[in-house]
Amino acid sequence: MYCLYGVGIETERAYYYRKTIPDSNILNGGSDDEIPTYETHLPYIMDASVNEPERHVHFGTRSSDGDVSVPLISLGYMCVDKWQNSKTLNPSNINITTREYKHREEFQVNDPMRGGPHSADHVDILGNVDAVTDLLKIVTDFETDGLEDHIVSDIVPISQKISKHNAL
């Protein structure tokens, strides 16, 4: 099995919320001329006041490495850890090869909408020359012996930390 995905782009990963205090007048029926706001109807809203740049938190949104759409932990954890080390999740013990593609955006005059031939963006990766080359090798079974793990992110130590924590 092959895991092919892009990395190297700041990606939303978590959000901070705060509890709202509903307007008691609205809850008791209120008057017809009052326009309810989201804070009067939602028990929690995003807390945009939380800012911790050292932890990659900006306006209530925590970011991490990823492909701009999916965070690294969701892209690679199963590939580099669970499917490799779990008899339950990989009972046939099939080989897992993980190939990461580091985002390198390049402007192309003839294709200004994409990030270029080395983009690792969630959708652009379909045009990443290295990913397409690997994919063609896989589907044609041509020179797949040369396709080994290629990991450029911190997914291995992150996965080890999670597995160590879960073992407690």
Short mmCIF file of C-alpha atoms in Angstrom, two decimals:
data_model
loop_
_atom_site.label_atom_id
_atom_site.label_comp_id
_atom_site.label_asym_id
_atom_site.label_seq_id
_atom_site.Cartn_x
_atom_site.Cartn_y
_atom_site.Cartn_z
CA MET A 1 0.00 0.00 0.00
CA TYR A 2 1.20 3.49 -0.82
CA CYS A 3 0.53 6.74 1.03
CA LEU A 4 1.19 9.75 -1.19
CA TYR A 5 0.50 13.24 0.13
CA GLY A 6 1.75 16.80 0.21
CA VAL A 7 3.22 18.68 3.18
CA GLY A 8 4.75 22.03 3.96
CA ILE A 9 1.71 24.32 3.93
CA GLU A 10 0.16 25.91 7.00
CA THR A 11 -3.13 24.09 7.59
CA GLU A 12 -5.97 24.71 10.05
CA ARG A 13 -6.03 21.99 12.69
CA ALA A 14 -8.05 23.06 15.72
CA TYR A 15 -10.27 25.86 16.95
CA TYR A 16 -10.89 27.63 20.24
CA TYR A 17 -14.50 28.20 21.29
CA ARG A 18 -16.19 30.18 24.00
CA LYS A 19 -19.56 29.65 25.58
CA THR A 20 -22.14 32.28 24.75
CA ILE A 21 -24.51 33.80 27.26
CA PRO A 22 -27.97 33.70 25.69
CA ASP A 23 -30.11 36.80 26.00
CA SER A 24 -32.82 35.87 28.53
CA ASN A 25 -35.30 38.16 26.76
CA ILE A 26 -34.88 36.19 23.52
CA LEU A 27 -35.14 32.87 25.40
CA ASN A 28 -38.42 33.99 26.97
CA GLY A 29 -40.00 34.83 23.63
CA GLY A 30 -38.63 38.34 23.22
CA SER A 31 -40.34 40.96 21.14
CA ASP A 32 -41.02 40.83 17.42
CA ASP A 33 -38.82 43.85 16.70
CA GLU A 34 -35.66 42.21 18.10
CA ILE A 35 -33.36 40.64 15.54
CA PRO A 36 -31.68 37.58 17.03
CA THR A 37 -27.92 37.28 16.54
CA TYR A 38 -25.82 34.15 16.34
CA GLU A 39 -24.81 34.70 19.97
CA THR A 40 -28.43 34.45 21.11
CA HIS A 41 -28.96 31.07 19.46
CA LEU A 42 -25.62 29.25 19.48
CA PRO A 43 -24.28 27.83 22.75
CA TYR A 44 -20.65 28.15 21.59
CA ILE A 45 -18.91 30.37 19.09
CA MET A 46 -15.34 30.56 17.90
CA ASP A 47 -13.14 32.64 20.18
CA ALA A 48 -11.12 34.85 17.85
CA SER A 49 -9.48 36.59 20.82
CA VAL A 50 -7.13 33.64 21.40
CA ASN A 51 -3.71 34.42 19.92
CA GLU A 52 -0.60 32.43 20.76
CA PRO A 53 1.81 32.81 17.83
CA GLU A 54 4.42 30.57 19.48
CA ARG A 55 1.84 27.73 19.36
CA HIS A 56 0.66 28.66 15.84
CA VAL A 57 -2.67 30.01 17.13
CA HIS A 58 -4.08 33.06 15.35
CA PHE A 59 -7.57 34.46 15.96
CA GLY A 60 -8.78 31.25 17.60
CA THR A 61 -7.44 28.94 14.89
CA ARG A 62 -4.52 26.59 15.52
CA SER A 63 -2.45 25.63 12.49
CA SER A 64 0.08 22.91 11.77
CA ASP A 65 1.86 21.39 8.80
CA GLY A 66 -0.32 19.86 6.11
CA ASP A 67 -1.53 20.27 2.54
CA VAL A 68 -3.69 23.40 3.20
CA SER A 69 -6.79 21.21 3.55
CA VAL A 70 -5.77 18.20 5.68
CA PRO A 71 -3.37 18.44 8.66
CA LEU A 72 -0.21 16.31 8.68
CA ILE A 73 -1.40 14.11 11.53
CA SER A 74 -4.44 13.05 9.48
CA LEU A 75 -2.36 12.55 6.35
CA GLY A 76 0.44 10.46 7.79
CA TYR A 77 -0.22 8.97 11.23
CA MET A 78 -1.81 5.74 10.01
CA CYS A 79 0.79 5.38 7.24
CA VAL A 80 3.92 5.66 9.36
CA ASP A 81 2.62 4.10 12.56
CA LYS A 82 -0.65 2.23 12.95
CA TRP A 83 -0.72 0.36 9.63
CA GLN A 84 2.96 -0.50 10.10
CA ASN A 85 2.74 -1.68 13.70
CA SER A 86 -0.75 -3.05 14.26
CA LYS A 87 -1.71 -6.64 13.50
CA THR A 88 -5.34 -5.62 14.00
CA LEU A 89 -5.23 -2.77 11.47
CA ASN A 90 -2.93 -4.55 9.01
CA PRO A 91 -3.60 -8.27 9.59
CA SER A 92 -1.86 -9.36 6.36
CA ASN A 93 1.17 -7.24 7.22
CA ILE A 94 1.27 -5.64 3.79
CA ASN A 95 4.14 -3.30 3.12
CA ILE A 96 3.31 0.38 3.58
CA THR A 97 5.35 2.92 1.62
CA THR A 98 4.93 6.58 2.55
CA ARG A 99 5.93 9.26 0.07
CA GLU A 100 5.68 12.90 1.12
CA TYR A 101 6.01 15.77 -1.32
CA LYS A 102 7.29 19.07 0.05
CA HIS A 103 5.37 22.08 -1.23
CA ARG A 104 7.42 24.28 -3.55
CA GLU A 105 5.21 26.87 -5.16
CA GLU A 106 6.33 28.24 -8.50
CA PHE A 107 4.43 30.73 -10.64
CA GLN A 108 3.79 29.48 -14.17
CA VAL A 109 2.71 32.06 -16.75
CA ASN A 110 0.90 29.39 -18.79
CA ASP A 111 -0.96 28.08 -15.71
CA PRO A 112 -1.42 30.96 -13.20
CA MET A 113 -4.19 29.20 -11.23
CA ARG A 114 -1.97 26.38 -9.95
CA GLY A 115 1.06 26.42 -7.69
CA GLY A 116 3.39 24.98 -10.31
CA PRO A 117 4.91 21.55 -11.03
CA HIS A 118 6.05 21.00 -7.44
CA SER A 119 2.98 22.23 -5.58
CA ALA A 120 1.85 19.98 -2.73
CA ASP A 121 -1.49 21.76 -2.23
CA HIS A 122 -4.37 19.36 -1.56
CA VAL A 123 -5.70 19.60 -5.14
CA ASP A 124 -2.56 20.78 -6.95
CA ILE A 125 -0.74 17.59 -5.98
CA LEU A 126 -2.55 15.96 -8.88
CA GLY A 127 -0.23 18.00 -11.08
CA ASN A 128 2.91 17.55 -8.96
CA VAL A 129 5.45 16.00 -11.35
CA ASP A 130 7.08 13.86 -8.65
CA ALA A 131 3.75 12.55 -7.34
CA VAL A 132 2.48 11.81 -10.84
CA THR A 133 5.74 10.02 -11.71
CA ASP A 134 5.44 7.88 -8.57
CA LEU A 135 1.78 7.20 -9.24
CA LEU A 136 2.51 6.06 -12.80
CA LYS A 137 5.24 3.73 -11.52
CA ILE A 138 2.81 2.26 -8.98
CA VAL A 139 -0.10 1.67 -11.36
CA THR A 140 2.15 0.21 -14.07
CA ASP A 141 4.33 -1.73 -11.60
CA PHE A 142 7.36 -0.16 -13.31
CA GLU A 143 10.47 0.28 -11.16
CA THR A 144 8.47 0.16 -7.91
CA ASP A 145 11.45 -1.44 -6.15
CA GLY A 146 13.00 2.03 -6.11
CA LEU A 147 9.98 3.57 -4.38
CA GLU A 148 10.92 3.71 -0.73
CA ASP A 149 9.68 5.88 2.11
CA HIS A 150 10.39 9.54 1.45
CA ILE A 151 9.48 11.54 4.55
CA VAL A 152 10.27 15.25 4.76
CA SER A 153 8.01 16.24 7.67
CA ASP A 154 8.01 15.56 11.41
CA ILE A 155 5.34 12.85 11.12
CA VAL A 156 7.52 10.04 12.55
CA PRO A 157 8.35 11.74 15.88
CA ILE A 158 4.78 13.08 16.09
CA SER A 159 3.39 9.56 15.58
CA GLN A 160 5.79 8.09 18.12
CA LYS A 161 4.70 10.69 20.67
CA ILE A 162 1.03 9.86 20.09
CA SER A 163 1.63 6.11 20.32
CA LYS A 164 3.65 6.54 23.50
CA HIS A 165 0.88 8.65 25.02
CA ASN A 166 -1.81 6.13 24.00
CA ALA A 167 0.17 3.27 25.56
CA LEU A 168 -0.17 4.80 29.02
#
